[in-house]
One Martini backbone bead per residue (centre of mass of N, CA, C, O) as a GRO file, in nm:
protein
  142
    1PRO     BB    1  -6.908  14.923  18.955
    2GLU     BB    2  -7.050  14.707  19.192
    3LEU     BB    3  -6.868  14.419  19.089
    4SER     BB    4  -6.843  14.067  19.009
    5LEU     BB    5  -6.621  13.886  18.804
    6ARG     BB    6  -6.481  13.674  18.564
    7ASN     BB    7  -6.210  13.534  18.450
    8ALA     BB    8  -6.041  13.313  18.246
    9GLY     BB    9  -5.956  13.152  18.528
   10GLY     BB   10  -6.222  13.193  18.732
   11GLU     BB   11  -6.173  13.450  18.878
   12SER     BB   12  -6.242  13.697  19.091
   13VAL     BB   13  -6.350  14.037  18.997
   14GLN     BB   14  -6.325  14.366  19.093
   15LEU     BB   15  -6.410  14.664  18.961
   16ALA     BB   16  -6.302  14.855  19.192
   17ASP     BB   17  -5.992  14.777  19.146
   18PHE     BB   18  -5.972  14.995  18.888
   19ARG     BB   19  -5.927  15.225  19.038
   20GLY     BB   20  -5.714  15.518  18.933
   21ARG     BB   21  -5.812  15.473  18.637
   22PRO     BB   22  -5.916  15.490  18.352
   23LEU     BB   23  -6.233  15.345  18.216
   24VAL     BB   24  -6.310  15.074  17.986
   25ILE     BB   25  -6.626  14.916  17.906
   26ASN     BB   26  -6.693  14.619  17.720
   27LEU     BB   27  -6.985  14.489  17.578
   28TRP     BB   28  -6.989  14.146  17.452
   29ALA     BB   29  -7.005  13.925  17.152
   30SER     BB   30  -6.935  13.691  16.901
   31TRP     BB   31  -7.240  13.706  16.763
   32CYS     BB   32  -7.177  14.019  16.723
   33PRO     BB   33  -7.104  14.208  16.457
   34PRO     BB   34  -7.026  14.488  16.586
   35CYS     BB   35  -6.829  14.369  16.788
   36ARG     BB   36  -6.632  14.246  16.583
   37ARG     BB   37  -6.562  14.517  16.434
   38GLU     BB   38  -6.451  14.677  16.704
   39MET     BB   39  -6.209  14.516  16.820
   40PRO     BB   40  -5.961  14.641  16.668
   41VAL     BB   41  -6.006  14.925  16.784
   42LEU     BB   42  -5.975  14.846  17.085
   43GLN     BB   43  -5.698  14.715  17.067
   44GLN     BB   44  -5.550  14.970  16.972
   45ALA     BB   45  -5.630  15.154  17.210
   46GLN     BB   46  -5.499  14.982  17.427
   47ALA     BB   47  -5.204  15.018  17.313
   48GLU     BB   48  -5.219  15.355  17.300
   49ASN     BB   49  -5.347  15.348  17.624
   50PRO     BB   50  -5.184  15.273  17.912
   51ASP     BB   51  -5.361  15.468  18.120
   52VAL     BB   52  -5.592  15.278  18.025
   53VAL     BB   53  -5.855  15.073  18.116
   54PHE     BB   54  -5.951  14.765  17.964
   55LEU     BB   55  -6.269  14.605  17.955
   56PHE     BB   56  -6.390  14.270  17.862
   57ALA     BB   57  -6.740  14.190  17.870
   58ASN     BB   58  -6.873  13.905  17.838
   59GLN     BB   59  -7.200  13.782  17.715
   60GLY     BB   60  -7.273  13.445  17.792
   61GLU     BB   61  -7.002  13.300  17.736
   62SER     BB   62  -6.763  13.087  17.699
   63ALA     BB   63  -6.430  13.054  17.727
   64GLU     BB   64  -6.396  12.878  17.474
   65THR     BB   65  -6.544  13.055  17.270
   66VAL     BB   66  -6.368  13.308  17.312
   67ARG     BB   67  -6.092  13.186  17.251
   68HIS     BB   68  -6.158  13.098  16.963
   69PHE     BB   69  -6.228  13.376  16.854
   70LEU     BB   70  -5.962  13.529  16.921
   71GLN     BB   71  -5.778  13.341  16.760
   72GLY     BB   72  -5.924  13.367  16.479
   73GLU     BB   73  -5.878  13.703  16.496
   74ASN     BB   74  -5.613  13.792  16.634
   75LEU     BB   75  -5.673  13.866  16.946
   76ARG     BB   76  -5.566  14.100  17.215
   77LEU     BB   77  -5.713  14.099  17.537
   78ASP     BB   78  -5.729  14.263  17.808
   79ASN     BB   79  -5.930  14.205  18.057
   80LEU     BB   80  -6.102  13.939  18.058
   81LEU     BB   81  -6.454  13.899  18.101
   82PHE     BB   82  -6.744  13.740  18.275
   83ASP     BB   83  -7.112  13.794  18.211
   84ASN     BB   84  -7.336  13.552  18.237
   85GLY     BB   85  -7.591  13.718  18.385
   86GLY     BB   86  -7.591  14.041  18.309
   87GLN     BB   87  -7.526  14.248  18.543
   88LEU     BB   88  -7.372  14.477  18.406
   89GLY     BB   89  -7.582  14.554  18.198
   90GLN     BB   90  -7.790  14.638  18.409
   91GLN     BB   91  -7.622  14.859  18.560
   92VAL     BB   92  -7.563  15.030  18.273
   93GLY     BB   93  -7.819  15.001  18.069
   94SER     BB   94  -7.810  14.768  17.871
   95VAL     BB   95  -7.995  14.678  17.556
   96ALA     BB   96  -7.729  14.624  17.382
   97LEU     BB   97  -7.501  14.521  17.133
   98PRO     BB   98  -7.276  14.716  17.193
   99THR     BB   99  -7.132  14.835  17.507
  100THR     BB  100  -6.981  15.147  17.622
  101VAL     BB  101  -6.798  15.249  17.912
  102PHE     BB  102  -6.702  15.553  18.099
  103TYR     BB  103  -6.444  15.613  18.348
  104THR     BB  104  -6.304  15.759  18.585
  105ALA     BB  105  -6.059  15.729  18.823
  106GLU     BB  106  -6.299  15.781  19.048
  107GLY     BB  107  -6.576  15.635  18.917
  108ARG     BB  108  -6.707  15.822  18.711
  109LEU     BB  109  -6.943  15.867  18.486
  110LEU     BB  110  -6.887  15.985  18.150
  111GLY     BB  111  -7.005  15.750  17.951
  112SER     BB  112  -7.199  15.615  17.668
  113HIS     BB  113  -7.213  15.342  17.412
  114LEU     BB  114  -7.432  15.245  17.160
  115GLY     BB  115  -7.260  15.046  16.971
  116GLU     BB  116  -7.048  15.099  16.731
  117LEU     BB  117  -6.711  15.183  16.727
  118SER     BB  118  -6.521  15.420  16.615
  119ARG     BB  119  -6.231  15.574  16.606
  120GLY     BB  120  -6.348  15.861  16.646
  121SER     BB  121  -6.541  15.810  16.886
  122LEU     BB  122  -6.330  15.693  17.077
  123ALA     BB  123  -6.137  15.937  17.077
  124ARG     BB  124  -6.337  16.133  17.211
  125TYR     BB  125  -6.361  15.982  17.477
  126LEU     BB  126  -6.051  15.974  17.545
  127GLU     BB  127  -6.008  16.285  17.563
  128ALA     BB  128  -6.158  16.314  17.843
  129PHE     BB  129  -5.900  16.191  18.004
  130GLU     BB  130  -5.742  16.428  17.955
  131PRO     BB  131  -5.617  16.685  18.133
  132ALA     BB  132  -5.691  16.913  17.922
  133ALA     BB  133  -6.006  16.864  17.943
  134ALA     BB  134  -6.026  16.979  18.253
  135ALA     BB  135  -5.851  17.220  18.154
  136PRO     BB  136  -5.759  17.508  18.063
  137ALA     BB  137  -5.589  17.654  17.833
  138THR     BB  138  -5.245  17.748  17.826
  139ARG     BB  139  -5.013  18.012  17.769
  140SER     BB  140  -4.682  18.058  17.698
  141SER     BB  141  -4.437  18.308  17.732
  142GLU     BB  142  -4.106  18.355  17.558
   0.00000   0.00000   0.00000
């Protein structure tokens, strides 16, 4: 989406700047129980998929509230962004939290998931980013 959000340092970040790599954007809040439950799953996926950019767009909370939550849960999330006005949620059609959207490296929407992501459902979305998913499998004969 064409949108600018703030990072934890208060600097403006353009979402379009992340084109060129597959992108997962998670819309979340610390007061949302399903969001809290899926955070360790997303943190692990972030660590295991270095070729995929994960953006964590907090919805309407202060940087201090988010920092306190992440420290208390021992979570390390790269690319933490703040969507205080809910503009991103409106653009992606989010009606509830958590919402996770998946974009190709070219910026094309690949899919979205409303509600808590399990390891299995997230893995299925991430498989769509793999080159083998875009091309038919070929077998070499040796």
